[in-house]
PDB file of C-alpha atoms and ligand atoms in Angstrom:
ATOM      1  CA  MET Z   1       0.000   0.000   0.000  1.00 39.00           C
ATOM      2  CA  SER Z   2       1.298   3.457  -0.780  1.00 40.00           C
ATOM      3  CA  GLY Z   3       2.468   5.558   2.127  1.00 41.00           C
ATOM      4  CA  ASP Z   4       0.920   8.725   0.729  1.00 41.00           C
ATOM      5  CA  ALA Z   5      -2.510   7.621   2.000  1.00 44.00           C
ATOM      6  CA  LEU Z   6      -1.177   8.066   5.522  1.00 45.00           C
ATOM      7  CA  SER Z   7      -2.238  11.340   6.997  1.00 53.00           C
ATOM      8  CA  PRO Z   8       0.464  12.786   9.307  1.00 44.00           C
ATOM      9  CA  GLU Z   9      -1.612  12.250  12.449  1.00 45.00           C
ATOM     10  CA  VAL Z  10      -1.688   8.465  12.005  1.00 69.00           C
ATOM     11  CA  ALA Z  11       1.964   7.952  11.155  1.00 81.00           C
ATOM     12  CA  GLY Z  12       3.092   5.223  13.523  1.00 90.00           C
ATOM     13  CA  GLY Z  13      -0.427   3.838  13.559  1.00 94.00           C
ATOM     14  CA  PRO Z  14      -1.281   0.138  13.687  1.00 97.00           C
ATOM     15  CA  ARG Z  15      -0.579  -1.918  10.593  1.00 97.00           C
ATOM     16  CA  HIS Z  16      -2.926  -4.691  11.703  1.00 98.00           C
ATOM     17  CA  VAL Z  17      -6.122  -4.110  13.701  1.00 98.00           C
ATOM     18  CA  ALA Z  18      -8.200  -7.040  14.976  1.00 98.00           C
ATOM     19  CA  ILE Z  19     -11.754  -6.563  16.214  1.00 98.00           C
ATOM     20  CA  ILE Z  20     -14.033  -8.610  18.475  1.00 98.00           C
ATOM     21  CA  MET Z  21     -17.390  -7.347  17.238  1.00 98.00           C
ATOM     22  CA  ASP Z  22     -19.518  -7.738  20.353  1.00 98.00           C
ATOM     23  CA  GLY Z  23     -22.912  -6.376  21.343  1.00 98.00           C
ATOM     24  CA  ASN Z  24     -25.116  -7.143  18.338  1.00 98.00           C
ATOM     25  CA  GLY Z  25     -27.606  -9.089  20.452  1.00 98.00           C
ATOM     26  CA  ARG Z  26     -27.995  -6.376  23.101  1.00 98.00           C
ATOM     27  CA  TRP Z  27     -28.293  -3.701  20.411  1.00 98.00           C
ATOM     28  CA  ALA Z  28     -31.207  -5.600  18.848  1.00 98.00           C
ATOM     29  CA  GLN Z  29     -32.847  -6.393  22.200  1.00 98.00           C
ATOM     30  CA  MET Z  30     -32.757  -2.716  23.155  1.00 98.00           C
ATOM     31  CA  ARG Z  31     -34.856  -2.109  20.055  1.00 98.00           C
ATOM     32  CA  GLY Z  32     -37.233  -4.979  20.778  1.00 98.00           C
ATOM     33  CA  ARG Z  33     -35.949  -6.877  17.758  1.00 98.00           C
ATOM     34  CA  PRO Z  34     -34.561 -10.416  17.363  1.00 98.00           C
ATOM     35  CA  ARG Z  35     -30.815 -10.930  17.831  1.00 98.00           C
ATOM     36  CA  LEU Z  36     -30.304 -11.544  14.119  1.00 98.00           C
ATOM     37  CA  PHE Z  37     -31.435  -8.001  13.420  1.00 98.00           C
ATOM     38  CA  GLY Z  38     -28.357  -6.895  15.362  1.00 98.00           C
ATOM     39  CA  HIS Z  39     -26.070  -9.227  13.431  1.00 98.00           C
ATOM     40  CA  HIS Z  40     -27.343  -7.791  10.148  1.00 98.00           C
ATOM     41  CA  ALA Z  41     -26.690  -4.260  11.387  1.00 98.00           C
ATOM     42  CA  GLY Z  42     -23.235  -5.431  12.521  1.00 98.00           C
ATOM     43  CA  ALA Z  43     -22.391  -6.832   9.106  1.00 97.00           C
ATOM     44  CA  ARG Z  44     -23.012  -3.398   7.558  1.00 96.00           C
ATOM     45  CA  ARG Z  45     -20.471  -1.834   9.940  1.00 98.00           C
ATOM     46  CA  VAL Z  46     -17.764  -4.185   8.667  1.00 97.00           C
ATOM     47  CA  ARG Z  47     -17.918  -2.693   5.189  1.00 93.00           C
ATOM     48  CA  GLU Z  48     -17.747   0.864   6.539  1.00 95.00           C
ATOM     49  CA  ILE Z  49     -14.675   0.104   8.650  1.00 98.00           C
ATOM     50  CA  VAL Z  50     -12.856  -1.725   5.833  1.00 97.00           C
ATOM     51  CA  GLU Z  51     -13.327   1.328   3.623  1.00 96.00           C
ATOM     52  CA  THR Z  52     -11.630   3.633   6.106  1.00 96.00           C
ATOM     53  CA  CYS Z  53      -8.551   1.428   6.524  1.00 97.00           C
ATOM     54  CA  PRO Z  54      -6.459   2.691   3.574  1.00 96.00           C
ATOM     55  CA  ASP Z  55      -6.785   6.340   4.649  1.00 95.00           C
ATOM     56  CA  LEU Z  56      -5.735   5.446   8.185  1.00 96.00           C
ATOM     57  CA  GLY Z  57      -2.746   3.408   7.036  1.00 96.00           C
ATOM     58  CA  VAL Z  58      -4.273   0.165   8.354  1.00 97.00           C
ATOM     59  CA  GLU Z  59      -3.170  -2.591   5.985  1.00 97.00           C
ATOM     60  CA  TYR Z  60      -4.767  -5.562   7.758  1.00 98.00           C
ATOM     61  CA  LEU Z  61      -8.174  -5.781   9.405  1.00 98.00           C
ATOM     62  CA  THR Z  62      -9.244  -9.029  11.074  1.00 98.00           C
ATOM     63  CA  VAL Z  63     -12.769  -9.477  12.388  1.00 98.00           C
ATOM     64  CA  PHE Z  64     -14.186 -12.181  14.650  1.00 98.00           C
ATOM     65  CA  ALA Z  65     -17.466 -13.236  13.029  1.00 98.00           C
ATOM     66  CA  PHE Z  66     -18.107 -16.668  14.586  1.00 98.00           C
ATOM     67  CA  SER Z  67     -16.186 -18.470  17.302  1.00 98.00           C
ATOM     68  CA  THR Z  68     -15.756 -22.174  17.969  1.00 98.00           C
ATOM     69  CA  GLU Z  69     -17.936 -21.537  21.044  1.00 97.00           C
ATOM     70  CA  ASN Z  70     -20.767 -19.822  19.130  1.00 98.00           C
ATOM     71  CA  TRP Z  71     -22.225 -23.223  18.101  1.00 98.00           C
ATOM     72  CA  LYS Z  72     -23.716 -23.279  21.622  1.00 98.00           C
ATOM     73  CA  ARG Z  73     -26.209 -20.561  20.662  1.00 98.00           C
ATOM     74  CA  THR Z  74     -29.749 -21.487  19.623  1.00 98.00           C
ATOM     75  CA  GLN Z  75     -30.169 -23.322  16.366  1.00 98.00           C
ATOM     76  CA  THR Z  76     -32.104 -20.321  15.009  1.00 97.00           C
ATOM     77  CA  GLU Z  77     -29.256 -17.919  15.736  1.00 98.00           C
ATOM     78  CA  VAL Z  78     -26.545 -20.245  14.369  1.00 98.00           C
ATOM     79  CA  ALA Z  79     -28.501 -20.932  11.184  1.00 98.00           C
ATOM     80  CA  GLY Z  80     -29.260 -17.220  10.833  1.00 98.00           C
ATOM     81  CA  LEU Z  81     -25.596 -16.296  11.167  1.00 98.00           C
ATOM     82  CA  MET Z  82     -24.538 -18.936   8.614  1.00 98.00           C
ATOM     83  CA  SER Z  83     -27.135 -17.640   6.208  1.00 98.00           C
ATOM     84  CA  LEU Z  84     -25.934 -14.073   6.874  1.00 98.00           C
ATOM     85  CA  PHE Z  85     -22.338 -15.084   6.011  1.00 98.00           C
ATOM     86  CA  ARG Z  86     -23.492 -16.647   2.728  1.00 98.00           C
ATOM     87  CA  ARG Z  87     -25.518 -13.578   1.830  1.00 98.00           C
ATOM     88  CA  TYR Z  88     -22.746 -11.212   2.875  1.00 98.00           C
ATOM     89  CA  ILE Z  89     -20.195 -12.962   0.666  1.00 98.00           C
ATOM     90  CA  THR Z  90     -22.581 -13.153  -2.285  1.00 98.00           C
ATOM     91  CA  ARG Z  91     -23.651  -9.530  -2.045  1.00 97.00           C
ATOM     92  CA  GLU Z  92     -20.360  -7.886  -1.151  1.00 97.00           C
ATOM     93  CA  ALA Z  93     -17.977  -9.921  -3.322  1.00 98.00           C
ATOM     94  CA  ARG Z  94     -17.914  -7.581  -6.302  1.00 98.00           C
ATOM     95  CA  ALA Z  95     -17.602  -4.388  -4.277  1.00 97.00           C
ATOM     96  CA  LEU Z  96     -14.795  -5.873  -2.174  1.00 98.00           C
ATOM     97  CA  ARG Z  97     -12.935  -6.951  -5.289  1.00 98.00           C
ATOM     98  CA  ASP Z  98     -13.411  -3.591  -7.001  1.00 97.00           C
ATOM     99  CA  GLU Z  99     -12.277  -1.667  -3.930  1.00 97.00           C
ATOM    100  CA  GLY Z 100      -8.964  -3.535  -3.833  1.00 98.00           C
ATOM    101  CA  VAL Z 101      -9.780  -5.578  -0.720  1.00 98.00           C
ATOM    102  CA  ARG Z 102      -8.090  -8.939  -0.395  1.00 98.00           C
ATOM    103  CA  VAL Z 103     -10.313 -11.240   1.629  1.00 98.00           C
ATOM    104  CA  ARG Z 104      -9.122 -14.247   3.600  1.00 98.00           C
ATOM    105  CA  PHE Z 105     -10.885 -16.548   6.050  1.00 98.00           C
ATOM    106  CA  ILE Z 106      -9.421 -18.162   9.154  1.00 98.00           C
ATOM    107  CA  GLY Z 107     -10.920 -20.888  11.322  1.00 98.00           C
ATOM    108  CA  ASP Z 108     -11.746 -24.550  10.908  1.00 98.00           C
ATOM    109  CA  ARG Z 109     -13.840 -25.082   7.787  1.00 98.00           C
ATOM    110  CA  VAL Z 110     -14.604 -28.729   8.482  1.00 97.00           C
ATOM    111  CA  ARG Z 111     -17.800 -27.975  10.425  1.00 96.00           C
ATOM    112  CA  LEU Z 112     -19.078 -25.354   7.963  1.00 98.00           C
ATOM    113  CA  ASP Z 113     -21.544 -26.255   5.221  1.00 96.00           C
ATOM    114  CA  ARG Z 114     -20.219 -26.854   1.736  1.00 98.00           C
ATOM    115  CA  LYS Z 115     -22.186 -24.007   0.170  1.00 98.00           C
ATOM    116  CA  LEU Z 116     -20.565 -21.550   2.542  1.00 98.00           C
ATOM    117  CA  THR Z 117     -17.012 -22.906   2.168  1.00 98.00           C
ATOM    118  CA  ALA Z 118     -17.394 -22.833  -1.632  1.00 98.00           C
ATOM    119  CA  LEU Z 119     -18.330 -19.131  -1.431  1.00 98.00           C
ATOM    120  CA  MET Z 120     -15.393 -18.487   0.909  1.00 98.00           C
ATOM    121  CA  ASP Z 121     -12.964 -20.170  -1.514  1.00 98.00           C
ATOM    122  CA  GLU Z 122     -14.418 -18.230  -4.412  1.00 98.00           C
ATOM    123  CA  LEU Z 123     -14.094 -14.865  -2.657  1.00 98.00           C
ATOM    124  CA  GLU Z 124     -10.500 -15.598  -1.616  1.00 98.00           C
ATOM    125  CA  GLU Z 125      -9.677 -16.487  -5.200  1.00 98.00           C
ATOM    126  CA  MET Z 126     -11.515 -13.494  -6.680  1.00 98.00           C
ATOM    127  CA  THR Z 127      -9.609 -11.044  -4.499  1.00 98.00           C
ATOM    128  CA  ALA Z 128      -6.236 -12.803  -4.433  1.00 98.00           C
ATOM    129  CA  GLU Z 129      -4.560 -10.137  -6.583  1.00 98.00           C
ATOM    130  CA  ASN Z 130      -5.740  -7.238  -4.385  1.00 98.00           C
ATOM    131  CA  SER Z 131      -3.451  -5.502  -1.932  1.00 97.00           C
ATOM    132  CA  ARG Z 132      -5.041  -2.177  -0.945  1.00 97.00           C
ATOM    133  CA  VAL Z 133      -6.360  -3.622   2.301  1.00 98.00           C
ATOM    134  CA  ASN Z 134      -6.397  -7.159   3.713  1.00 98.00           C
ATOM    135  CA  LEU Z 135      -9.657  -8.220   5.347  1.00 98.00           C
ATOM    136  CA  THR Z 136      -9.559 -11.465   7.301  1.00 98.00           C
ATOM    137  CA  ILE Z 137     -12.848 -12.896   8.537  1.00 98.00           C
ATOM    138  CA  ALA Z 138     -12.684 -15.447  11.353  1.00 98.00           C
ATOM    139  CA  ILE Z 139     -15.465 -18.045  11.056  1.00 98.00           C
ATOM    140  CA  ASN Z 140     -15.535 -21.087  13.345  1.00 98.00           C
ATOM    141  CA  TYR Z 141     -12.316 -19.714  14.750  1.00 98.00           C
ATOM    142  CA  GLY Z 142     -10.852 -20.241  18.206  1.00 98.00           C
ATOM    143  CA  SER Z 143      -7.213 -19.734  19.131  1.00 98.00           C
ATOM    144  CA  ARG Z 144      -6.898 -22.945  21.108  1.00 98.00           C
ATOM    145  CA  ASP Z 145      -8.481 -24.915  18.286  1.00 98.00           C
ATOM    146  CA  GLU Z 146      -6.139 -23.231  15.795  1.00 98.00           C
ATOM    147  CA  VAL Z 147      -3.066 -24.104  17.892  1.00 98.00           C
ATOM    148  CA  ALA Z 148      -4.283 -27.706  18.348  1.00 98.00           C
ATOM    149  CA  ARG Z 149      -4.807 -28.071  14.586  1.00 98.00           C
ATOM    150  CA  ALA Z 150      -1.369 -26.565  13.929  1.00 98.00           C
ATOM    151  CA  ILE Z 151       0.273 -29.019  16.342  1.00 98.00           C
ATOM    152  CA  LYS Z 152      -1.539 -31.941  14.755  1.00 98.00           C
ATOM    153  CA  HIS Z 153      -0.264 -30.817  11.355  1.00 98.00           C
ATOM    154  CA  MET Z 154       3.283 -30.398  12.724  1.00 98.00           C
ATOM    155  CA  ALA Z 155       3.167 -33.884  14.286  1.00 98.00           C
ATOM    156  CA  ARG Z 156       2.111 -35.355  10.959  1.00 98.00           C
ATOM    157  CA  ASP Z 157       4.987 -33.568   9.227  1.00 98.00           C
ATOM    158  CA  VAL Z 158       7.433 -34.859  11.855  1.00 98.00           C
ATOM    159  CA  ALA Z 159       6.105 -38.413  11.358  1.00 98.00           C
ATOM    160  CA  ALA Z 160       6.486 -38.015   7.593  1.00 98.00           C
ATOM    161  CA  GLY Z 161      10.067 -36.808   7.998  1.00 98.00           C
ATOM    162  CA  LYS Z 162       9.199 -33.325   6.652  1.00 98.00           C
ATOM    163  CA  LEU Z 163       9.864 -31.481   9.915  1.00 98.00           C
ATOM    164  CA  ASP Z 164      12.816 -31.845  12.286  1.00 98.00           C
ATOM    165  CA  PRO Z 165      11.530 -31.562  15.891  1.00 98.00           C
ATOM    166  CA  GLU Z 166      14.904 -30.187  17.022  1.00 98.00           C
ATOM    167  CA  GLY Z 167      14.398 -27.205  14.739  1.00 97.00           C
ATOM    168  CA  VAL Z 168      10.940 -26.308  16.071  1.00 97.00           C
ATOM    169  CA  ASP Z 169      10.798 -22.778  17.462  1.00 98.00           C
ATOM    170  CA  GLU Z 170       8.237 -19.952  17.765  1.00 97.00           C
ATOM    171  CA  GLY Z 171       8.504 -19.230  14.052  1.00 97.00           C
ATOM    172  CA  THR Z 172       7.638 -22.829  13.202  1.00 98.00           C
ATOM    173  CA  LEU Z 173       4.343 -22.722  15.076  1.00 98.00           C
ATOM    174  CA  THR Z 174       3.560 -19.320  13.570  1.00 98.00           C
ATOM    175  CA  ARG Z 175       3.934 -20.852  10.106  1.00 98.00           C
ATOM    176  CA  TYR Z 176       1.450 -23.624  10.901  1.00 98.00           C
ATOM    177  CA  LEU Z 177      -1.298 -21.287  12.149  1.00 98.00           C
ATOM    178  CA  ASP Z 178      -4.255 -20.162  10.003  1.00 98.00           C
ATOM    179  CA  THR Z 179      -2.805 -16.653  10.200  1.00 98.00           C
ATOM    180  CA  ARG Z 180       0.582 -17.678   8.751  1.00 98.00           C
ATOM    181  CA  VAL Z 181       0.564 -14.972   6.081  1.00 98.00           C
ATOM    182  CA  LEU Z 182      -0.584 -12.156   8.390  1.00 98.00           C
ATOM    183  CA  PRO Z 183       1.580  -9.910  10.542  1.00 98.00           C
ATOM    184  CA  ASP Z 184       0.746  -9.992  14.266  1.00 98.00           C
ATOM    185  CA  PRO Z 185      -2.078  -7.636  15.285  1.00 98.00           C
ATOM    186  CA  ASP Z 186      -0.843  -4.328  16.721  1.00 97.00           C
ATOM    187  CA  LEU Z 187      -4.208  -3.280  18.120  1.00 98.00           C
ATOM    188  CA  VAL Z 188      -7.094  -5.468  19.298  1.00 98.00           C
ATOM    189  CA  ILE Z 189     -10.449  -3.773  19.845  1.00 98.00           C
ATOM    190  CA  ARG Z 190     -13.431  -5.267  21.657  1.00 98.00           C
ATOM    191  CA  THR Z 191     -16.751  -3.481  21.666  1.00 98.00           C
ATOM    192  CA  SER Z 192     -19.686  -3.649  24.113  1.00 98.00           C
ATOM    193  CA  GLY Z 193     -17.908  -3.143  27.407  1.00 97.00           C
ATOM    194  CA  GLU Z 194     -16.648  -6.693  27.977  1.00 95.00           C
ATOM    195  CA  ALA Z 195     -12.929  -6.873  28.846  1.00 97.00           C
ATOM    196  CA  ARG Z 196     -12.258 -10.413  27.597  1.00 95.00           C
ATOM    197  CA  ILE Z 197     -10.221 -11.931  24.783  1.00 96.00           C
ATOM    198  CA  SER Z 198     -12.566 -14.897  24.215  1.00 97.00           C
ATOM    199  CA  ASN Z 199     -10.033 -17.177  22.526  1.00 98.00           C
ATOM    200  CA  PHE Z 200      -9.189 -14.706  19.735  1.00 98.00           C
ATOM    201  CA  LEU Z 201      -5.643 -14.578  18.269  1.00 98.00           C
ATOM    202  CA  LEU Z 202      -4.015 -15.477  21.605  1.00 98.00           C
ATOM    203  CA  TRP Z 203      -0.603 -16.400  20.188  1.00 98.00           C
ATOM    204  CA  GLN Z 204      -0.589 -13.588  17.650  1.00 98.00           C
ATOM    205  CA  SER Z 205      -1.557 -10.823  20.110  1.00 98.00           C
ATOM    206  CA  ALA Z 206       1.291 -11.372  22.579  1.00 97.00           C
ATOM    207  CA  TYR Z 207       2.438  -7.752  22.153  1.00 95.00           C
ATOM    208  CA  ALA Z 208      -0.771  -6.138  20.932  1.00 97.00           C
ATOM    209  CA  GLU Z 209      -2.344  -3.096  22.538  1.00 96.00           C
ATOM    210  CA  TYR Z 210      -5.943  -3.644  23.664  1.00 97.00           C
ATOM    211  CA  GLU Z 211      -8.890  -1.273  23.565  1.00 98.00           C
ATOM    212  CA  PHE Z 212     -12.113  -2.273  25.298  1.00 98.00           C
ATOM    213  CA  ILE Z 213     -14.838   0.209  24.490  1.00 98.00           C
ATOM    214  CA  ASP Z 214     -18.462   0.446  25.615  1.00 98.00           C
ATOM    215  CA  THR Z 215     -19.990   1.041  22.166  1.00 98.00           C
ATOM    216  CA  LEU Z 216     -22.093  -1.857  20.894  1.00 98.00           C
ATOM    217  CA  TRP Z 217     -20.762  -3.154  17.561  1.00 98.00           C
ATOM    218  CA  PRO Z 218     -23.710  -1.937  15.385  1.00 98.00           C
ATOM    219  CA  ASP Z 219     -23.029   1.598  16.716  1.00 98.00           C
ATOM    220  CA  PHE Z 220     -19.291   1.430  15.953  1.00 98.00           C
ATOM    221  CA  SER Z 221     -18.352   4.066  13.383  1.00 98.00           C
ATOM    222  CA  ALA Z 222     -15.526   5.240  11.164  1.00 97.00           C
ATOM    223  CA  GLU Z 223     -14.974   8.136  13.611  1.00 97.00           C
ATOM    224  CA  ILE Z 224     -14.605   5.835  16.605  1.00 98.00           C
ATOM    225  CA  PHE Z 225     -12.239   3.621  14.613  1.00 98.00           C
ATOM    226  CA  ALA Z 226     -10.110   6.579  13.528  1.00 97.00           C
ATOM    227  CA  GLY Z 227      -9.953   7.788  17.139  1.00 97.00           C
ATOM    228  CA  LEU Z 228      -8.654   4.411  18.338  1.00 97.00           C
ATOM    229  CA  VAL Z 229      -6.094   4.244  15.523  1.00 97.00           C
ATOM    230  CA  ARG Z 230      -4.840   7.734  16.410  1.00 94.00           C
ATOM    231  CA  GLY Z 231      -4.765   6.845  20.094  1.00 94.00           C
ATOM    232  CA  TYR Z 232      -2.579   3.865  19.298  1.00 95.00           C
ATOM    233  CA  ALA Z 233      -0.177   6.025  17.278  1.00 91.00           C
ATOM    234  CA  ALA Z 234       0.258   8.274  20.300  1.00 89.00           C
ATOM    235  CA  ARG Z 235       1.375   5.350  22.490  1.00 86.00           C
ATOM    236  CA  ASP Z 236       4.828   4.026  23.017  1.00 68.00           C
ATOM    237  CA  ARG Z 237       5.342   0.321  22.340  1.00 65.00           C
ATOM    238  CA  ARG Z 238       8.557  -1.201  23.634  1.00 66.00           C
ATOM    239  CA  PHE Z 239       8.075  -4.968  23.122  1.00 71.00           C
ATOM    240  CA  GLY Z 240       9.624  -5.689  26.521  1.00 75.00           C
ATOM    241  CA  ALA Z 241      12.724  -3.594  25.843  1.00 76.00           C
ATOM    242  CA  VAL Z 242      13.845  -0.346  27.519  1.00 73.00           C
ATOM    243  CA  LYS Z 243      13.640   2.808  25.455  1.00 63.00           C
ATOM    244  CA  ALA Z 244      17.050   3.982  24.203  1.00 58.00           C
TER     245      ALA Z 244
HETATM  246  C1  FPP N   1     -21.215 -10.900  19.026  1.00 74.02           C
HETATM  247  O1  FPP N   1     -22.350 -10.187  19.475  1.00 74.02           O
HETATM  248  C2  FPP N   1     -21.279 -11.049  17.596  1.00 74.02           C
HETATM  249  C3  FPP N   1     -21.300 -12.234  16.914  1.00 74.02           C
HETATM  250  C4  FPP N   1     -21.238 -13.545  17.578  1.00 74.02           C
HETATM  251  C5  FPP N   1     -21.420 -12.267  15.453  1.00 74.02           C
HETATM  252  C6  FPP N   1     -20.596 -11.266  14.708  1.00 74.02           C
HETATM  253  C7  FPP N   1     -21.126 -11.144  13.349  1.00 74.02           C
HETATM  254  C8  FPP N   1     -21.290  -9.983  12.689  1.00 74.02           C
HETATM  255  C9  FPP N   1     -20.911  -8.653  13.202  1.00 74.02           C
HETATM  256  C10 FPP N   1     -21.920  -9.957  11.370  1.00 74.02           C
HETATM  257  C11 FPP N   1     -21.258 -10.705  10.313  1.00 74.02           C
HETATM  258  C12 FPP N   1     -19.931 -10.229   9.908  1.00 74.02           C
HETATM  259  C13 FPP N   1     -19.428 -10.462   8.690  1.00 74.02           C
HETATM  260  C14 FPP N   1     -18.039 -10.128   8.377  1.00 74.02           C
HETATM  261  C15 FPP N   1     -20.242 -11.019   7.611  1.00 74.02           C
HETATM  262  P1  FPP N   1     -23.334 -10.900  20.485  1.00 74.02           P
HETATM  263  O2  FPP N   1     -24.384 -11.602  19.688  1.00 74.02           O
HETATM  264  O3  FPP N   1     -22.571 -11.792  21.404  1.00 74.02           O
HETATM  265  O4  FPP N   1     -23.939  -9.701  21.244  1.00 74.02           O
HETATM  266  P2  FPP N   1     -24.430  -9.692  22.763  1.00 74.02           P
HETATM  267  O5  FPP N   1     -23.207  -9.917  23.604  1.00 74.02           O
HETATM  268  O6  FPP N   1     -25.006  -8.336  22.930  1.00 74.02           O
HETATM  269  O7  FPP N   1     -25.430 -10.779  22.918  1.00 74.02           O
END
């Protein structure tokens, strides 16, 4: 991405922002509407935030759309969310491609229905040449599950003689994770007032800054996002070292 899109006030801003989009259900309930109404409103916010990324110098945006724990919700809500993902991909594909967004998905696809995974593959392929902004959508994602799958894969490679266990280090595990091609998140945002990580990018966020804000996800806006990005730029990250 070209540096000239960076306005001076966000120089030193986060390259990768990850968001736990929480509060859709409460937002809908406050309006006397079903929870899915909130998820639909939440999906619209994603597009708005992606569009602001290039101007803010954010190259990677990762959003938590469905966790490995979300299967415990009612069948109506799970089915509604799956149908929302299919519709979102179908409806937004062209615009995302034309706006230079490269879309990737992380999470375990095994439990997802074939129609949805086919759409996910198609969208990844359609946008593979884009580089203006990288949008990663986490569906059936959980950090512990991701690490367990990575270790299983590593063990298979060791058994097949493709991986030397003596050479295994932090970088090796990083390369086996779903996020292998992404830089670590610099800033993790969670909306709706809950100060929890909920199994999201645990390994990758070892040095991330966290922002827990009260806004419910459907009320999140480009202005709030820009404010958090600027706030990050004003901070001093040392990665465990002492400032020279
Ligand atoms: C958490 O709010 C939100 C979810 C489990 C779903 C997130 C999905 C979207 C924002 C829409 C789809 C996004 C894309 C990219 C297509 P909650 O239901 O836990 O809210 P609550 O805590 O108020 O109940």
